[in-house]
């Protein structure tokens, strides 16, 4: 298991007060991954389990076939006398107590890094996350250097708090504006957003004033882009006009997708933010999704 990934997850779990253990699938001949280590986490407050692992993009095709079968079989093995010692503690994290509820309450969280064009990859991720067998599943698609950057921060300071760093980064309006203007950029903001979107035990803290500010920023982005492209739509031919409308729709769609993800997250912790109202606002500004 990559050192930066292990240190990041260990630090995060320690700060969140979750219990965990680590095991290895090295003896499993049916599923050969580059990293055979899996971290098993339990949220003791609600009894949910989470299985975390790194996975290569080339290995994603194994998830809905051999991998989930092997993992379920191995978790059952950990409950037996023969397998009870195969689950090892993580440094600085409370050791979990495994019970039979894992069979119905476990989410598989797979971390992978972006490499090149991800258009086809997004289709594959959707297929994995919609597969209902064995586990609920989330694929956490991270910028290439995101875990390296976190690992460096953790190793360089004993006072570094990863939860505060992630929260502060998401609340930085300048970084959000940069992310909105370049939604496909390989940025740390995109990595933080994936953590909050895909990890069920990590929650974004949002104040009412911050959500209102974000909603205003989204409105401004839409208005500016609508104005910019509307000015250019003055051609004489239908073909050219349709082409420029396509550019407009694509630009607004990128804003819409990002905006709704964060609006929905914020609505969970802020009664004053109405994600449905925001959607109506977006459509009213020219997006036809």
Coordinates of C-alpha atoms in Angstrom, one line a residue:
X1 CA 0.0 0.0 0.0
X2 CA 1.3 3.4 -1.0
X3 CA 2.8 5.2 2.1
X4 CA 1.1 8.5 1.4
X5 CA -2.3 6.8 1.0
X6 CA -1.8 4.9 4.2
X7 CA -0.6 7.9 6.2
X8 CA -3.5 10.0 4.8
X9 CA -6.2 7.5 5.8
X10 CA -4.6 6.7 9.1
X11 CA -4.4 10.4 10.0
X12 CA -8.0 11.0 8.9
X13 CA -9.4 8.0 10.9
X14 CA -7.5 9.0 14.0
X15 CA -8.9 12.5 13.9
X16 CA -12.5 11.3 13.3
X17 CA -12.3 8.7 16.1
X18 CA -13.2 5.7 13.8
X19 CA -12.0 2.2 14.6
X20 CA -10.1 0.2 11.9
X21 CA -7.8 -2.7 11.0
X22 CA -5.8 -3.7 8.0
X23 CA -5.6 -7.1 6.2
X24 CA -4.0 -8.5 3.1
X25 CA -5.4 -10.6 0.3
X26 CA -2.0 -12.0 -0.7
X27 CA -3.2 -15.6 -0.4
X28 CA -6.1 -15.1 -2.7
X29 CA -5.2 -16.6 -6.1
X30 CA -8.4 -15.4 -7.9
X31 CA -7.8 -11.6 -7.6
X32 CA -4.3 -10.2 -8.1
X33 CA -4.0 -6.5 -7.5
X34 CA -0.9 -4.3 -7.4
X35 CA -1.8 -3.5 -3.8
X36 CA -3.5 -6.4 -1.8
X37 CA -3.9 -4.4 1.4
X38 CA -7.4 -3.4 2.5
X39 CA -8.3 -1.1 5.5
X40 CA -11.5 -2.1 7.2
X41 CA -13.2 0.7 9.1
X42 CA -16.2 0.8 11.5
X43 CA -18.3 3.8 12.4
X44 CA -19.2 2.7 15.9
X45 CA -22.0 5.2 16.3
X46 CA -24.1 3.7 13.6
X47 CA -22.5 0.3 13.0
X48 CA -21.5 0.9 9.4
X49 CA -18.4 -0.7 7.9
X50 CA -16.1 0.6 5.1
X51 CA -13.5 -1.2 3.1
X52 CA -10.8 1.1 1.7
X53 CA -8.2 0.3 -0.9
X54 CA -6.0 1.7 -3.7
X55 CA -6.7 0.3 -7.1
X56 CA -5.2 0.9 -10.5
X57 CA -7.4 2.1 -13.4
X58 CA -6.5 -1.1 -15.2
X59 CA -7.9 -3.2 -12.3
X60 CA -11.3 -1.6 -12.1
X61 CA -12.8 -4.3 -14.4
X62 CA -12.2 -6.8 -11.6
X63 CA -14.4 -5.0 -9.1
X64 CA -17.8 -6.3 -10.1
X65 CA -16.5 -9.8 -10.7
X66 CA -13.7 -11.5 -8.7
X67 CA -12.8 -8.7 -6.3
X68 CA -16.0 -8.3 -4.5
X69 CA -16.5 -12.0 -4.2
X70 CA -13.0 -12.5 -2.7
X71 CA -13.5 -9.6 -0.3
X72 CA -16.8 -10.9 1.1
X73 CA -15.3 -14.4 1.5
X74 CA -12.3 -13.0 3.3
X75 CA -14.4 -10.9 5.7
X76 CA -16.3 -14.1 6.6
X77 CA -12.9 -15.7 7.1
X78 CA -11.9 -12.9 9.6
X79 CA -14.9 -13.9 11.8
X80 CA -13.5 -17.5 12.3
X81 CA -10.9 -18.7 14.8
X82 CA -8.5 -19.3 11.9
X83 CA -8.8 -15.7 10.6
X84 CA -9.2 -13.7 13.7
X85 CA -5.5 -12.7 13.8
X86 CA -5.3 -11.7 10.2
X87 CA -6.8 -8.3 10.9
X88 CA -4.0 -6.1 12.2
X89 CA -4.2 -2.7 14.0
X90 CA -3.4 0.6 12.4
X91 CA -1.0 2.9 14.2
X92 CA -2.9 5.5 16.2
X93 CA -6.3 4.2 15.3
X94 CA -8.6 2.3 17.7
X95 CA -8.8 -1.4 16.7
X96 CA -12.3 -2.4 15.5
X97 CA -14.4 -5.3 16.7
X98 CA -15.9 -7.2 13.7
X99 CA -19.4 -8.6 13.9
X100 CA -21.9 -10.2 11.5
X101 CA -23.5 -6.9 10.5
X102 CA -20.7 -6.3 8.0
X103 CA -22.6 -8.5 5.5
X104 CA -25.3 -5.9 5.0
X105 CA -23.7 -2.6 6.1
X106 CA -20.3 -2.4 4.2
X107 CA -19.3 0.2 1.6
X108 CA -16.4 -0.5 -0.6
X109 CA -14.3 2.7 -1.2
X110 CA -11.8 2.4 -4.0
X111 CA -9.2 5.1 -4.5
X112 CA -7.6 5.6 -7.9
X113 CA -5.8 8.4 -9.8
X114 CA -6.7 10.3 -13.0
X115 CA -4.5 9.3 -16.0
X116 CA -5.2 11.1 -19.3
X117 CA -8.7 11.3 -20.7
X118 CA -11.3 10.1 -18.2
X119 CA -14.4 10.1 -20.5
X120 CA -14.6 6.2 -20.8
X121 CA -13.4 5.9 -17.2
X122 CA -16.5 7.7 -15.9
X123 CA -18.8 5.2 -17.6
X124 CA -16.9 2.4 -15.9
X125 CA -17.1 4.1 -12.5
X126 CA -20.8 4.5 -12.9
X127 CA -21.2 0.8 -13.7
X128 CA -19.3 -0.1 -10.5
X129 CA -21.2 2.3 -8.3
X130 CA -24.6 1.1 -9.6
X131 CA -23.8 -2.6 -9.1
X132 CA -25.9 -3.7 -6.1
X133 CA -24.2 -7.0 -5.3
X134 CA -22.2 -7.7 -2.1
X135 CA -21.3 -4.1 -1.3
X136 CA -22.3 -0.5 -1.8
X137 CA -19.4 1.0 -3.8
X138 CA -17.8 4.3 -4.4
X139 CA -14.8 5.0 -6.6
X140 CA -12.8 8.0 -5.4
X141 CA -11.1 9.5 -8.5
X142 CA -8.2 11.7 -7.3
X143 CA -5.8 14.2 -9.0
X144 CA -2.4 12.6 -9.6
X145 CA -0.4 14.5 -7.0
X146 CA -3.2 14.9 -4.4
X147 CA -2.2 12.1 -2.0
X148 CA 1.5 13.0 -2.4
X149 CA 0.7 16.6 -1.3
X150 CA -1.2 15.4 1.7
X151 CA 1.5 12.9 2.6
X152 CA 4.1 15.6 2.5
X153 CA 2.0 17.8 4.8
X154 CA 1.5 15.0 7.3
X155 CA 5.2 14.0 7.4
X156 CA 6.5 17.6 7.7
X157 CA 4.5 18.6 10.7
X158 CA 3.1 16.8 13.8
X159 CA 0.6 19.6 14.2
X160 CA -1.0 19.1 10.8
X161 CA -4.7 18.4 11.1
X162 CA -6.1 16.8 7.9
X163 CA -9.7 17.4 8.7
X164 CA -9.2 21.1 9.3
X165 CA -7.1 21.3 6.1
X166 CA -9.8 19.7 4.0
X167 CA -12.5 21.9 5.5
X168 CA -10.5 25.1 5.1
X169 CA -9.6 24.2 1.5
X170 CA -13.2 23.7 0.6
X171 CA -14.2 27.0 2.2
X172 CA -11.5 29.0 0.3
X173 CA -13.6 31.1 -2.2
X174 CA -10.6 31.9 -4.4
X175 CA -9.8 28.2 -4.9
X176 CA -13.5 27.5 -5.5
X177 CA -13.6 30.2 -8.3
X178 CA -10.5 28.7 -9.9
X179 CA -12.0 25.3 -9.8
X180 CA -15.3 26.5 -11.3
X181 CA -13.4 28.2 -14.2
X182 CA -11.3 25.0 -14.9
X183 CA -13.5 22.1 -13.7
X184 CA -11.3 19.5 -15.5
X185 CA -8.1 20.7 -14.0
X186 CA -6.0 18.3 -11.9
X187 CA -6.2 20.4 -8.7
X188 CA -6.2 19.8 -5.0
X189 CA -9.6 21.3 -4.8
X190 CA -10.9 18.5 -7.0
X191 CA -9.3 16.0 -4.6
X192 CA -10.9 17.6 -1.5
X193 CA -14.2 17.6 -3.3
X194 CA -13.9 13.9 -4.0
X195 CA -13.2 13.2 -0.4
X196 CA -16.3 15.0 0.8
X197 CA -18.5 13.6 -2.0
X198 CA -17.4 9.9 -1.8
X199 CA -16.5 9.3 1.9
X200 CA -19.7 8.8 3.9
X201 CA -18.0 9.4 7.2
X202 CA -16.6 12.8 6.2
X203 CA -18.9 15.8 6.3
X204 CA -18.5 19.3 5.1
X205 CA -19.3 21.9 7.7
X206 CA -21.1 24.9 6.1
X207 CA -22.4 28.0 7.8
X208 CA -25.4 29.9 6.4
X209 CA -23.4 32.9 5.4
X210 CA -20.9 30.6 3.5
X211 CA -23.7 28.8 1.6
X212 CA -25.3 32.1 0.6
X213 CA -21.9 33.4 -0.6
X214 CA -21.4 30.2 -2.7
X215 CA -24.9 30.5 -4.2
X216 CA -24.2 34.1 -5.2
X217 CA -20.9 33.0 -6.7
X218 CA -22.6 30.3 -8.8
X219 CA -25.2 32.8 -10.0
X220 CA -22.5 35.2 -11.0
X221 CA -20.5 32.5 -12.9
X222 CA -23.7 31.6 -14.8
X223 CA -24.6 35.2 -15.6
X224 CA -21.1 36.0 -16.8
X225 CA -20.8 33.0 -19.1
X226 CA -24.3 33.5 -20.5
X227 CA -23.5 37.1 -21.3
X228 CA -20.1 36.2 -22.8
X229 CA -21.5 33.6 -25.2
X230 CA -24.7 35.5 -26.0
X231 CA -22.6 38.3 -27.3
X232 CA -20.9 36.0 -29.8
X233 CA -24.1 34.5 -31.1
X234 CA -24.8 36.8 -33.9
X235 CA -23.9 34.7 -37.0
X236 CA -26.0 34.4 -40.2
X237 CA -26.1 30.7 -40.6
X238 CA -28.0 28.2 -38.6
X239 CA -25.1 25.8 -38.5
X240 CA -22.7 28.3 -36.9
X241 CA -25.4 29.5 -34.5
X242 CA -26.2 25.9 -33.3
X243 CA -22.4 25.3 -32.9
X244 CA -22.1 28.3 -30.6
X245 CA -25.2 27.4 -28.6
X246 CA -23.6 24.0 -28.1
X247 CA -20.5 25.7 -26.6
X248 CA -22.8 27.7 -24.3
X249 CA -24.7 24.6 -23.2
X250 CA -21.5 22.7 -22.5
X251 CA -20.0 25.5 -20.4
X252 CA -23.1 25.9 -18.4
X253 CA -23.4 22.1 -17.9
X254 CA -20.0 22.0 -16.3
X255 CA -21.0 24.7 -13.9
X256 CA -24.3 23.0 -13.2
X257 CA -22.8 19.6 -12.4
X258 CA -20.3 21.1 -9.9
X259 CA -22.8 23.4 -8.4
X260 CA -25.5 20.8 -7.7
X261 CA -23.0 18.5 -6.1
X262 CA -22.0 21.1 -3.5
X263 CA -25.5 22.5 -3.1
X264 CA -26.8 19.0 -2.2
X265 CA -24.0 18.5 0.3
X266 CA -24.6 21.8 1.9
X267 CA -28.3 21.3 2.0
X268 CA -27.7 18.4 4.4
X269 CA -26.2 20.7 7.0
X270 CA -27.9 24.0 6.1
X271 CA -31.6 24.4 6.3
X272 CA -31.5 27.7 4.4
X273 CA -30.0 26.3 1.2
X274 CA -32.5 24.8 -1.2
X275 CA -30.8 22.7 -3.8
X276 CA -34.0 22.4 -5.9
X277 CA -34.4 26.2 -6.0
X278 CA -30.8 26.4 -7.1
X279 CA -31.5 23.9 -9.9
X280 CA -34.4 26.1 -11.1
X281 CA -32.2 29.1 -11.0
X282 CA -29.6 27.4 -13.2
X283 CA -32.2 26.3 -15.7
X284 CA -33.6 29.8 -15.8
X285 CA -30.2 31.1 -16.8
X286 CA -30.1 29.1 -20.0
X287 CA -29.1 25.5 -19.0
X288 CA -31.3 22.8 -20.7
X289 CA -30.3 19.6 -19.0

